């Protein structure tokens, strides 16, 4: 029965198309320490927490996403590019940092949305422009360009109807990203066009894409992040077949998931593989679900590590 898998998905994910769970209240420290190791996920499947599944970075205050007075602001623009791989003109939302100038070259973060989203989703969920304006003003992130493309590489790339039916287009985006998006960005903006200045991260479906494309293109990306990565994530053995290569090439590999997110087993498997094979990574399990606050908070901390070496690292709660 071809319908059965779809029916199953609708049962597992009743709140499509956004697929973000309603925001649970952040758990207090006391609630966190009373966590039972196993509970119902409600989204995706049962959740079993192990000893490594801990919060690495505290929940930041909401003011991280509030516009501050008296600081320089970057710019957001929706730009179009011709995609040879899809055969259409496509859109991407691009943030350039405060004082962006052609006299300088900037590193670039490519940021990928979830299955129910499009090129506007990250901005709606997490205001990366505000997070970065605030971090850059405080000296806690380096000025960078953030590119938010549409990860559904098909002619009709709107998130309408059965969003799960577009899963193959999320896989096809690999070609669009490598052959169309990145060249378009590098010809239009003043960028540092090498692996050490290119990052790839995403949420859910986009987290799976980031791990799939990033870990198999270590010559293109040195900084990779998967937040609440979805079941489109390939197996850890396929993505990290050569741990020594991953270790020598990666500047940062960030995995995160909420401990109320029924997709956590995907990230847990990857984390275990990395640990068993000695590949350094960040594993941040907070007390959120499959929701925008988790994505915002992890983007916030991820950006503070990006394009900086360990010595320059400063964590800002
Ligand atoms: C799935 C469950 C969730 C899946 C994708 C998702 C491709 C994506 C969720 C999201 O992006 O929020 O089985 O299969």
Short mmCIF file of C-alpha atoms and ligand atoms in Angstrom, two decimals:
data_model
loop_
_atom_site.label_atom_id
_atom_site.label_comp_id
_atom_site.label_asym_id
_atom_site.label_seq_id
_atom_site.Cartn_x
_atom_site.Cartn_y
_atom_site.Cartn_z
CA UNK A 1 0.00 0.00 0.00
CA UNK A 2 1.65 3.23 -1.14
CA UNK A 3 -0.64 5.35 1.00
CA UNK A 4 0.34 3.73 4.26
CA UNK A 5 3.66 5.55 4.85
CA UNK A 6 1.95 8.89 4.22
CA UNK A 7 -0.86 8.10 6.62
CA UNK A 8 1.73 7.18 9.19
CA UNK A 9 3.51 10.48 8.71
CA UNK A 10 0.29 12.43 9.15
CA UNK A 11 -0.36 10.56 12.36
CA UNK A 12 3.12 11.32 13.60
CA UNK A 13 3.06 14.94 12.45
CA UNK A 14 -0.49 16.22 12.77
CA UNK A 15 0.53 19.88 12.94
CA UNK A 16 1.87 20.24 9.39
CA UNK A 17 2.74 22.27 7.40
CA UNK A 18 4.81 24.37 9.80
CA UNK A 19 5.60 21.25 11.83
CA UNK A 20 6.88 23.34 14.67
CA UNK A 21 5.39 22.29 17.96
CA UNK A 22 3.73 24.93 20.05
CA UNK A 23 6.32 26.43 22.27
CA UNK A 24 6.66 24.62 25.61
CA UNK A 25 7.63 26.76 28.56
CA UNK A 26 11.37 26.51 29.22
CA UNK A 27 11.96 24.01 32.03
CA UNK A 28 13.48 25.27 35.25
CA UNK A 29 16.76 23.78 36.46
CA UNK A 30 14.81 21.76 39.05
CA UNK A 31 12.49 20.30 36.41
CA UNK A 32 15.48 19.44 34.26
CA UNK A 33 17.25 17.48 36.96
CA UNK A 34 14.08 15.47 37.57
CA UNK A 35 13.91 14.29 33.97
CA UNK A 36 12.87 10.72 33.61
CA UNK A 37 15.18 8.95 31.16
CA UNK A 38 12.29 7.79 28.98
CA UNK A 39 9.10 9.51 27.98
CA UNK A 40 6.64 9.83 25.13
CA UNK A 41 7.85 12.13 22.40
CA UNK A 42 4.49 13.11 20.97
CA UNK A 43 6.37 14.15 17.82
CA UNK A 44 8.18 11.49 15.85
CA UNK A 45 8.53 8.74 18.39
CA UNK A 46 9.47 7.73 21.92
CA UNK A 47 12.36 9.56 23.54
CA UNK A 48 15.11 7.79 25.46
CA UNK A 49 17.72 10.02 27.01
CA UNK A 50 21.25 8.81 27.75
CA UNK A 51 24.05 10.26 29.88
CA UNK A 52 25.50 12.33 26.99
CA UNK A 53 22.16 13.97 26.19
CA UNK A 54 22.71 17.13 28.22
CA UNK A 55 22.42 20.84 27.74
CA UNK A 56 25.79 22.28 26.67
CA UNK A 57 24.67 25.92 26.50
CA UNK A 58 22.07 27.50 28.82
CA UNK A 59 18.81 28.86 27.44
CA UNK A 60 19.61 32.47 26.53
CA UNK A 61 17.25 35.29 27.51
CA UNK A 62 14.65 36.47 24.98
CA UNK A 63 16.46 39.79 24.61
CA UNK A 64 18.93 38.09 22.25
CA UNK A 65 16.24 38.52 19.58
CA UNK A 66 15.18 42.06 20.51
CA UNK A 67 16.31 44.99 18.42
CA UNK A 68 18.69 47.16 20.38
CA UNK A 69 18.81 50.93 20.12
CA UNK A 70 21.98 52.64 19.06
CA UNK A 71 23.71 49.77 17.29
CA UNK A 72 24.58 49.45 13.62
CA UNK A 73 22.23 47.19 11.68
CA UNK A 74 22.78 44.86 8.80
CA UNK A 75 20.50 44.50 5.82
CA UNK A 76 18.11 41.79 4.62
CA UNK A 77 17.31 41.44 0.96
CA UNK A 78 15.38 38.90 -1.07
CA UNK A 79 17.46 38.15 -4.16
CA UNK A 80 16.85 36.02 -7.22
CA UNK A 81 19.22 33.66 -8.99
CA UNK A 82 18.95 31.49 -12.07
CA UNK A 83 19.05 27.86 -11.10
CA UNK A 84 20.39 25.65 -13.88
CA UNK A 85 19.70 22.54 -11.84
CA UNK A 86 16.02 23.37 -11.26
CA UNK A 87 15.46 25.33 -14.47
CA UNK A 88 13.75 28.31 -12.80
CA UNK A 89 14.56 31.64 -11.21
CA UNK A 90 14.62 31.04 -7.46
CA UNK A 91 14.68 33.22 -4.35
CA UNK A 92 16.96 33.48 -1.35
CA UNK A 93 16.89 35.80 1.64
CA UNK A 94 20.33 37.31 2.27
CA UNK A 95 21.59 39.10 5.39
CA UNK A 96 24.61 41.35 5.01
CA UNK A 97 26.21 42.56 8.25
CA UNK A 98 26.37 46.19 9.50
CA UNK A 99 28.71 48.30 7.38
CA UNK A 100 28.88 45.69 4.61
CA UNK A 101 31.43 46.92 2.10
CA UNK A 102 32.93 45.62 -1.12
CA UNK A 103 36.30 46.67 0.32
CA UNK A 104 36.14 43.67 2.67
CA UNK A 105 35.45 40.00 2.14
CA UNK A 106 33.05 38.14 4.40
CA UNK A 107 32.53 34.53 5.46
CA UNK A 108 29.13 33.02 4.59
CA UNK A 109 26.67 30.89 6.53
CA UNK A 110 24.13 28.99 4.40
CA UNK A 111 21.05 28.38 6.56
CA UNK A 112 18.43 25.81 5.55
CA UNK A 113 14.75 25.64 6.56
CA UNK A 114 12.40 22.78 7.51
CA UNK A 115 9.97 20.68 5.51
CA UNK A 116 7.08 23.13 5.89
CA UNK A 117 9.19 26.22 5.21
CA UNK A 118 10.76 28.24 2.44
CA UNK A 119 13.29 31.05 2.02
CA UNK A 120 11.35 33.17 4.56
CA UNK A 121 11.18 30.59 7.35
CA UNK A 122 14.37 31.28 9.30
CA UNK A 123 13.56 34.98 9.41
CA UNK A 124 10.03 34.28 10.66
CA UNK A 125 11.19 31.73 13.25
CA UNK A 126 14.39 33.23 14.61
CA UNK A 127 15.24 36.70 13.15
CA UNK A 128 18.87 35.83 12.35
CA UNK A 129 19.38 39.50 11.37
CA UNK A 130 18.56 40.70 14.89
CA UNK A 131 20.59 37.93 16.58
CA UNK A 132 23.62 38.78 14.45
CA UNK A 133 23.29 42.57 14.69
CA UNK A 134 23.29 42.17 18.49
CA UNK A 135 26.16 39.66 18.57
CA UNK A 136 28.32 41.65 16.15
CA UNK A 137 27.71 44.88 18.11
CA UNK A 138 28.86 43.07 21.26
CA UNK A 139 31.94 41.61 19.54
CA UNK A 140 30.60 38.10 20.05
CA UNK A 141 30.24 37.13 16.39
CA UNK A 142 32.34 38.06 13.37
CA UNK A 143 30.60 40.00 10.61
CA UNK A 144 29.22 37.38 8.23
CA UNK A 145 26.75 37.02 5.40
CA UNK A 146 23.81 34.68 6.02
CA UNK A 147 22.11 33.11 3.01
CA UNK A 148 18.67 31.58 3.49
CA UNK A 149 17.76 29.79 0.26
CA UNK A 150 14.77 27.62 -0.60
CA UNK A 151 15.77 23.99 0.01
CA UNK A 152 12.97 22.48 -2.04
CA UNK A 153 14.68 22.13 -5.43
CA UNK A 154 11.70 21.76 -7.73
CA UNK A 155 9.88 24.08 -10.12
CA UNK A 156 7.00 24.71 -7.73
CA UNK A 157 8.94 25.30 -4.54
CA UNK A 158 6.07 26.64 -2.43
CA UNK A 159 5.31 24.79 0.82
CA UNK A 160 1.74 23.92 -0.06
CA UNK A 161 -0.29 20.72 -0.03
CA UNK A 162 1.39 17.61 1.30
CA UNK A 163 4.79 18.97 2.26
CA UNK A 164 6.20 15.47 2.75
CA UNK A 165 5.76 14.74 -0.96
CA UNK A 166 8.61 17.20 -1.65
CA UNK A 167 11.19 15.11 0.27
CA UNK A 168 13.03 14.15 -2.99
CA UNK A 169 13.34 17.86 -3.85
CA UNK A 170 15.12 18.41 -0.52
CA UNK A 171 17.68 15.79 -1.59
CA UNK A 172 17.96 17.36 -5.07
CA UNK A 173 18.85 20.69 -3.44
CA UNK A 174 22.43 19.44 -3.08
CA UNK A 175 23.06 20.28 -6.75
CA UNK A 176 21.27 23.63 -6.58
CA UNK A 177 23.27 24.61 -3.50
CA UNK A 178 26.68 23.60 -4.85
CA UNK A 179 26.26 24.56 -8.50
CA UNK A 180 23.83 27.49 -8.42
CA UNK A 181 23.33 29.09 -4.97
CA UNK A 182 26.97 29.27 -3.90
CA UNK A 183 28.28 30.56 -7.26
CA UNK A 184 25.47 33.17 -7.37
CA UNK A 185 26.33 34.36 -3.85
CA UNK A 186 30.04 34.43 -4.60
CA UNK A 187 29.59 36.49 -7.75
CA UNK A 188 27.12 38.95 -6.25
CA UNK A 189 28.65 39.54 -2.79
CA UNK A 190 32.15 40.16 -1.55
CA UNK A 191 32.91 36.83 0.11
CA UNK A 192 35.80 34.72 1.30
CA UNK A 193 35.22 31.85 -1.09
CA UNK A 194 36.96 28.93 0.61
CA UNK A 195 35.91 26.07 2.89
CA UNK A 196 37.22 27.71 6.04
CA UNK A 197 34.88 30.64 5.47
CA UNK A 198 31.81 28.66 4.45
CA UNK A 199 29.30 27.23 6.93
CA UNK A 200 26.19 25.11 6.40
CA UNK A 201 23.47 24.65 9.00
CA UNK A 202 19.76 24.05 9.15
CA UNK A 203 16.72 23.06 11.14
CA UNK A 204 14.95 19.72 10.90
CA UNK A 205 14.76 18.82 7.20
CA UNK A 206 17.42 21.51 6.68
CA UNK A 207 19.49 20.01 9.50
CA UNK A 208 19.43 16.67 7.68
CA UNK A 209 20.41 18.43 4.43
CA UNK A 210 23.27 20.22 6.19
CA UNK A 211 24.70 16.99 7.59
CA UNK A 212 24.14 15.12 4.30
CA UNK A 213 25.68 17.76 2.05
CA UNK A 214 28.22 19.21 4.48
CA UNK A 215 29.80 16.01 5.74
CA UNK A 216 30.16 14.64 2.19
CA UNK A 217 31.67 17.92 0.94
CA UNK A 218 34.32 18.70 3.51
CA UNK A 219 36.28 20.46 0.79
CA UNK A 220 33.44 22.97 0.55
CA UNK A 221 32.30 23.42 4.18
CA UNK A 222 34.38 23.44 7.37
CA UNK A 223 31.56 24.51 9.72
CA UNK A 224 28.42 22.36 9.90
CA UNK A 225 25.33 22.41 12.10
CA UNK A 226 22.24 20.22 12.32
CA UNK A 227 19.48 21.46 14.66
CA UNK A 228 16.73 18.84 15.36
CA UNK A 229 17.80 16.97 12.23
CA UNK A 230 15.00 15.05 10.50
CA UNK A 231 14.86 11.45 9.18
CA UNK A 232 16.24 12.61 5.82
CA UNK A 233 19.63 12.49 7.59
CA UNK A 234 21.73 9.70 6.07
CA UNK A 235 23.33 7.10 8.34
CA UNK A 236 26.35 8.22 10.37
CA UNK A 237 28.42 5.46 8.75
CA UNK A 238 27.61 6.88 5.31
CA UNK A 239 28.18 10.49 6.33
CA UNK A 240 31.32 9.94 8.37
CA UNK A 241 33.02 6.91 6.77
CA UNK A 242 36.48 8.33 7.42
CA UNK A 243 36.57 9.79 10.95
CA UNK A 244 40.21 10.89 10.58
CA UNK A 245 39.31 13.01 7.55
CA UNK A 246 36.30 14.52 9.33
CA UNK A 247 38.48 15.28 12.31
CA UNK A 248 41.15 17.03 10.29
CA UNK A 249 38.75 18.99 8.06
CA UNK A 250 35.98 20.13 10.40
CA UNK A 251 36.32 23.39 12.26
CA UNK A 252 32.97 22.87 13.97
CA UNK A 253 30.30 20.20 13.91
CA UNK A 254 27.24 21.18 15.93
CA UNK A 255 24.37 18.82 16.71
CA UNK A 256 21.41 19.90 18.77
CA UNK A 257 17.98 18.64 19.66
CA UNK A 258 15.34 19.32 22.26
CA UNK A 259 14.76 16.55 24.80
CA UNK A 260 11.03 16.77 24.01
CA UNK A 261 11.59 16.29 20.27
CA UNK A 262 10.58 12.84 19.01
CA UNK A 263 13.21 13.12 16.25
CA UNK A 264 16.05 13.10 18.80
CA UNK A 265 17.08 9.53 17.95
CA UNK A 266 18.42 10.76 14.59
CA UNK A 267 20.86 13.14 16.27
CA UNK A 268 21.64 10.68 19.07
CA UNK A 269 22.80 8.08 16.52
CA UNK A 270 25.07 10.59 14.84
CA UNK A 271 26.41 11.80 18.19
CA UNK A 272 27.25 8.25 19.29
CA UNK A 273 29.07 7.56 16.03
CA UNK A 274 31.10 10.76 16.37
CA UNK A 275 31.97 10.00 19.96
CA UNK A 276 32.93 6.38 19.27
CA UNK A 277 35.18 7.52 16.45
CA UNK A 278 36.75 10.49 18.22
CA UNK A 279 35.32 13.21 15.97
CA UNK A 280 35.02 16.44 18.00
CA UNK A 281 31.54 17.96 18.03
CA UNK A 282 29.13 20.00 20.12
CA UNK A 283 26.04 18.11 21.33
CA UNK A 284 23.48 20.44 22.84
CA UNK A 285 20.31 18.84 24.18
CA UNK A 286 18.06 21.47 25.68
CA UNK A 287 14.58 21.09 27.15
CA UNK A 288 12.68 22.27 24.08
CA UNK A 289 10.66 20.33 21.53
CA UNK A 290 10.64 20.62 17.75
CA UNK A 291 10.18 24.36 17.93
CA UNK A 292 11.51 27.77 16.87
CA UNK A 293 13.00 28.65 20.27
CA UNK A 294 15.30 25.64 20.01
CA UNK A 295 16.38 26.75 16.54
CA UNK A 296 16.85 30.38 17.56
CA UNK A 297 18.90 29.48 20.65
CA UNK A 298 21.14 27.06 18.81
CA UNK A 299 21.68 29.46 15.93
CA UNK A 300 22.61 32.10 18.49
CA UNK A 301 25.35 29.97 20.06
CA UNK A 302 26.46 28.42 16.76
CA UNK A 303 27.05 31.88 15.27
CA UNK A 304 29.33 32.78 18.19
CA UNK A 305 31.65 29.92 17.28
CA UNK A 306 31.58 30.45 13.53
CA UNK A 307 34.71 31.54 11.69
CA UNK A 308 36.65 31.96 14.92
CA UNK A 309 39.35 29.75 16.28
CA UNK A 310 39.08 28.24 19.76
CA UNK A 311 41.24 30.92 21.33
CA UNK A 312 38.84 33.65 20.27
CA UNK A 313 35.81 31.80 21.60
CA UNK A 314 33.59 33.73 23.98
CA UNK A 315 30.22 32.36 25.02
CA UNK A 316 27.51 34.92 25.65
CA UNK A 317 24.48 33.77 27.59
C1 LIG B 1 9.99 12.70 8.59
C2 LIG B 1 9.66 13.42 9.69
C3 LIG B 1 9.93 14.80 9.75
C4 LIG B 1 10.63 13.33 7.52
C5 LIG B 1 10.89 14.70 7.59
C6 LIG B 1 10.51 15.42 8.70
C7 LIG B 1 11.53 13.07 5.37
C8 LIG B 1 10.80 16.86 8.72
C9 LIG B 1 10.36 17.71 9.65
C10 LIG B 1 10.67 19.14 9.58
O1 LIG B 1 11.40 19.60 8.69
O2 LIG B 1 10.19 19.88 10.47
O3 LIG B 1 9.76 11.38 8.51
O4 LIG B 1 10.94 12.53 6.47
#
